[in-house]
Amino acid sequence: MTYIVNENCIKCKYTDCVEVCPVDCFYEGENMLVIHPDECIDCGVCEPECPVDAIKPDTEPGLETWLEVNREYSEKWPNITLKKDAPKDADDFVDETDKYKKYFSTESGEGD
């Protein structure tokens, strides 16, 4: 098992989770984070830190696509280990649905 980040993170990108990760397995895209599934040690400390419920164990049904998104982009995007301010409009996107289709960006973030 590993943890993944799902579409709830898109356009919200709260980074509370990265500070608690003991193995620094988060990677930053332009408008979301991902977890490297081979680096994650399945400790679960990040899951309750996410204010938008975007972190889930990959054993939950229907998350296969998100496991692949996390795997692919954790290889391309820079590592992030320090908490940053969320986007100014993050709260506007918390309850929005279908964010992957509307807003997903393959562009990388800044990392640390």
Coordinates of N, CA and C in Angstrom, one line a residue:
M1 N 0.8 -1.2 0.0 CA 0.0 0.0 0.0 C 0.9 1.2 0.0
T2 N 0.3 2.3 -0.6 CA 1.0 3.6 -0.6 C -0.2 4.6 -0.5
Y3 N 0.2 5.8 -0.3 CA -0.8 6.9 -0.3 C -0.7 7.6 -1.6
I4 N -1.8 8.2 -2.0 CA -1.8 9.0 -3.3 C -2.5 10.3 -3.0
V5 N -2.3 11.3 -3.9 CA -3.0 12.5 -3.9 C -4.0 12.5 -5.0
N6 N -5.3 12.9 -4.7 CA -6.3 12.8 -5.8 C -6.7 14.2 -6.2
E7 N -7.7 14.4 -7.1 CA -8.0 15.6 -7.7 C -8.5 16.7 -6.7
N8 N -8.8 16.3 -5.5 CA -9.2 17.4 -4.5 C -8.1 18.4 -4.3
C9 N -6.9 18.0 -4.5 CA -5.7 18.9 -4.3 C -5.6 19.9 -5.4
I10 N -6.1 19.6 -6.6 CA -6.0 20.5 -7.8 C -6.6 21.9 -7.5
K11 N -5.8 22.9 -7.7 CA -6.1 24.3 -7.5 C -6.2 24.7 -6.0
C12 N -6.1 23.8 -5.1 CA -6.1 24.1 -3.7 C -4.6 24.1 -3.2
K13 N -4.0 23.0 -3.4 CA -2.5 22.8 -3.1 C -2.1 23.3 -1.8
Y14 N -2.8 22.9 -0.7 CA -2.4 23.1 0.6 C -1.2 22.2 0.9
T15 N -0.2 22.7 1.6 CA 1.0 21.9 1.7 C 1.3 21.5 3.2
D16 N 0.2 21.5 4.0 CA 0.4 21.0 5.4 C 1.0 19.6 5.4
C17 N 0.7 18.8 4.5 CA 1.1 17.4 4.4 C 2.6 17.2 4.3
V18 N 3.3 18.1 3.5 CA 4.7 17.9 3.2 C 5.6 18.0 4.5
E19 N 5.2 18.9 5.4 CA 6.0 19.1 6.6 C 6.0 17.8 7.5
V20 N 5.0 17.0 7.5 CA 4.9 15.9 8.4 C 5.5 14.6 7.8
C21 N 5.7 14.6 6.5 CA 6.2 13.4 5.8 C 7.6 13.1 6.3
P22 N 7.9 11.9 6.9 CA 9.2 11.6 7.4 C 10.2 11.2 6.3
V23 N 9.7 10.9 5.1 CA 10.6 10.5 4.0 C 10.6 11.5 2.8
D24 N 10.0 12.6 2.9 CA 10.0 13.7 1.9 C 9.6 13.1 0.5
C25 N 8.4 12.5 0.4 CA 8.0 11.8 -0.8 C 7.0 12.7 -1.6
F26 N 6.8 13.9 -1.3 CA 5.9 14.8 -2.0 C 6.6 15.6 -3.1
Y27 N 5.9 15.8 -4.2 CA 6.4 16.5 -5.4 C 5.4 17.5 -5.8
E28 N 5.9 18.6 -6.3 CA 5.0 19.8 -6.5 C 4.8 20.1 -8.0
G29 N 3.6 20.0 -8.4 CA 3.2 20.5 -9.7 C 2.7 21.9 -9.7
E30 N 2.4 22.5 -10.8 CA 1.9 23.9 -10.8 C 0.7 24.1 -9.9
N31 N -0.2 23.2 -9.9 CA -1.4 23.4 -9.1 C -1.9 22.2 -8.3
M32 N -1.0 21.3 -8.0 CA -1.3 20.2 -7.1 C 0.0 19.5 -6.7
L33 N -0.1 18.6 -5.7 CA 1.0 17.8 -5.2 C 0.8 16.4 -5.6
V34 N 1.8 15.6 -5.6 CA 1.7 14.1 -5.8 C 2.7 13.5 -4.8
I35 N 2.4 12.2 -4.6 CA 3.3 11.4 -3.7 C 4.0 10.3 -4.5
H36 N 5.3 10.2 -4.3 CA 6.0 9.1 -5.1 C 5.7 7.8 -4.4
P37 N 5.0 6.9 -5.1 CA 4.5 5.7 -4.5 C 5.6 4.7 -4.0
D38 N 6.8 4.8 -4.6 CA 7.9 3.9 -4.2 C 8.7 4.5 -3.0
E39 N 8.5 5.8 -2.8 CA 9.2 6.4 -1.6 C 8.3 6.4 -0.4
C40 N 7.0 6.4 -0.6 CA 6.1 6.5 0.6 C 6.2 5.2 1.4
I41 N 6.3 5.4 2.7 CA 6.5 4.3 3.6 C 5.1 3.9 4.3
D42 N 4.0 4.4 3.8 CA 2.7 4.0 4.2 C 2.4 4.4 5.7
C43 N 3.1 5.4 6.2 CA 2.9 5.7 7.6 C 1.5 6.4 7.9
G44 N 1.0 7.1 6.9 CA -0.3 7.7 7.0 C -0.4 9.1 7.7
V45 N 0.8 9.6 8.2 CA 0.7 10.8 8.9 C 0.2 12.0 8.1
C46 N 0.4 12.0 6.8 CA 0.0 13.1 5.9 C -1.5 13.1 5.7
E47 N -2.2 12.0 5.7 CA -3.6 12.0 5.4 C -4.5 12.9 6.3
P48 N -4.4 12.9 7.6 CA -5.2 13.8 8.4 C -4.8 15.3 8.3
E49 N -3.6 15.6 7.8 CA -3.2 16.9 7.6 C -3.8 17.7 6.5
C50 N -4.4 17.0 5.5 CA -4.9 17.6 4.3 C -6.3 18.1 4.6
P51 N -6.5 19.5 4.5 CA -7.8 20.1 4.8 C -8.9 19.8 3.7
V52 N -8.5 19.3 2.5 CA -9.5 19.0 1.5 C -9.6 17.5 1.2
D53 N -9.1 16.6 2.1 CA -9.3 15.2 2.0 C -8.8 14.7 0.7
A54 N -7.6 15.1 0.2 CA -7.0 14.8 -1.0 C -6.1 13.6 -1.0
I55 N -5.7 13.2 0.2 CA -4.8 12.1 0.4 C -5.5 10.8 0.9
K56 N -5.3 9.7 0.1 CA -6.0 8.5 0.3 C -5.0 7.3 0.2
P57 N -5.3 6.2 0.9 CA -4.5 5.0 0.6 C -4.9 4.4 -0.7
D58 N -4.0 3.9 -1.5 CA -4.2 3.4 -2.8 C -5.1 2.2 -2.8
T59 N -5.4 1.6 -1.6 CA -6.2 0.4 -1.6 C -7.7 0.8 -1.7
E60 N -8.1 2.0 -1.6 CA -9.5 2.4 -1.8 C -9.9 2.2 -3.3
P61 N -11.1 1.7 -3.5 CA -11.5 1.4 -4.9 C -11.5 2.7 -5.7
G62 N -11.2 2.5 -7.0 CA -11.3 3.6 -8.0 C -10.1 4.5 -8.0
L63 N -9.0 4.2 -7.3 CA -7.9 5.2 -7.3 C -6.7 4.7 -8.2
E64 N -6.9 3.7 -9.0 CA -5.9 3.2 -9.9 C -5.3 4.3 -10.8
T65 N -6.2 5.1 -11.3 CA -5.7 6.2 -12.2 C -4.9 7.2 -11.4
W66 N -5.3 7.5 -10.2 CA -4.5 8.4 -9.4 C -3.2 7.9 -9.0
L67 N -3.1 6.6 -8.8 CA -1.8 6.0 -8.5 C -0.9 6.2 -9.7
E68 N -1.3 6.1 -10.9 CA -0.5 6.3 -12.1 C -0.1 7.8 -12.2
V69 N -1.1 8.7 -12.0 CA -0.8 10.1 -12.0 C 0.3 10.5 -11.0
N70 N 0.2 9.9 -9.8 CA 1.2 10.2 -8.8 C 2.5 9.6 -9.2
R71 N 2.5 8.4 -9.7 CA 3.8 7.8 -10.1 C 4.5 8.6 -11.2
E72 N 3.7 8.9 -12.2 CA 4.3 9.6 -13.4 C 4.9 11.0 -13.0
Y73 N 4.1 11.8 -12.3 CA 4.5 13.2 -12.1 C 5.5 13.3 -10.9
S74 N 5.5 12.3 -10.0 CA 6.6 12.4 -9.0 C 7.9 12.2 -9.6
E75 N 8.0 11.6 -10.8 CA 9.3 11.4 -11.5 C 9.7 12.7 -12.3
K76 N 8.7 13.6 -12.5 CA 9.0 14.8 -13.3 C 9.0 16.1 -12.5
W77 N 8.3 16.1 -11.4 CA 8.2 17.4 -10.7 C 9.2 17.4 -9.6
P78 N 9.5 18.7 -9.1 CA 10.5 18.8 -8.0 C 10.0 18.4 -6.6
N79 N 10.8 18.0 -5.8 CA 10.5 17.6 -4.4 C 10.1 18.8 -3.6
I80 N 9.2 18.6 -2.7 CA 8.8 19.7 -1.8 C 8.7 19.2 -0.4
T81 N 9.4 19.8 0.5 CA 9.5 19.4 1.9 C 9.0 20.4 2.9
L82 N 8.8 21.7 2.4 CA 8.5 22.8 3.3 C 7.1 23.3 3.0
K83 N 6.4 23.6 4.0 CA 5.0 24.2 3.8 C 5.1 25.6 3.2
K84 N 4.2 25.8 2.2 CA 4.1 27.1 1.5 C 2.7 27.6 1.7
D85 N 2.5 28.9 1.4 CA 1.1 29.4 1.4 C 0.4 28.8 0.2
A86 N -0.9 28.5 0.5 CA -1.8 28.0 -0.5 C -2.1 29.1 -1.5
P87 N -2.5 28.7 -2.7 CA -2.9 29.8 -3.7 C -4.0 30.7 -3.0
K88 N -4.0 32.0 -3.4 CA -4.9 32.9 -2.8 C -6.4 32.5 -3.0
D89 N -6.7 31.9 -4.1 CA -8.0 31.5 -4.4 C -8.3 30.0 -4.1
A90 N -7.5 29.4 -3.3 CA -7.6 28.0 -3.0 C -9.0 27.6 -2.5
D91 N -9.5 28.4 -1.6 CA -10.8 28.1 -1.0 C -11.9 28.1 -2.0
D92 N -11.8 28.8 -3.1 CA -12.8 28.9 -4.1 C -13.0 27.6 -4.8
F93 N -12.0 26.7 -4.7 CA -12.0 25.4 -5.5 C -12.2 24.2 -4.6
V94 N -12.4 24.4 -3.3 CA -12.5 23.2 -2.4 C -13.7 22.3 -2.7
D95 N -14.8 22.8 -3.1 CA -16.0 22.0 -3.3 C -16.3 21.7 -4.8
E96 N -15.4 22.2 -5.7 CA -15.6 22.0 -7.1 C -15.3 20.5 -7.5
T97 N -16.1 20.0 -8.5 CA -15.9 18.7 -8.9 C -15.3 18.7 -10.3
D98 N -14.9 17.5 -10.8 CA -14.2 17.3 -12.1 C -13.0 18.2 -12.3
K99 N -12.3 18.5 -11.3 CA -11.1 19.4 -11.4 C -10.0 18.8 -12.3
Y100 N -9.9 17.5 -12.4 CA -8.9 17.0 -13.3 C -9.1 17.4 -14.7
K101 N -10.3 17.2 -15.2 CA -10.7 17.6 -16.6 C -10.5 19.1 -16.8
K102 N -10.9 19.9 -15.8 CA -10.9 21.3 -16.0 C -9.6 22.0 -15.8
Y103 N -8.8 21.5 -14.8 CA -7.6 22.3 -14.4 C -6.3 21.6 -14.3
F104 N -6.2 20.3 -14.4 CA -5.0 19.6 -14.2 C -3.9 20.2 -15.1
S105 N -2.7 20.4 -14.6 CA -1.6 20.9 -15.3 C -0.4 20.0 -15.2
T106 N 0.2 19.7 -16.3 CA 1.4 18.9 -16.3 C 2.7 19.7 -15.9
E107 N 2.5 21.0 -15.8 CA 3.7 21.8 -15.5 C 4.2 21.6 -14.1
S108 N 5.4 21.7 -13.9 CA 6.0 21.5 -12.5 C 5.8 22.8 -11.7
G109 N 5.9 22.6 -10.4 CA 5.9 23.7 -9.4 C 7.4 24.1 -9.2
E110 N 7.6 24.8 -8.1 CA 8.9 25.3 -7.8 C 9.7 24.4 -6.9
G111 N 9.0 23.5 -6.1 CA 9.7 22.7 -5.1 C 10.3 23.6 -4.1
D112 N 11.3 23.0 -3.3 CA 12.0 23.8 -2.3 C 13.0 24.7 -2.8

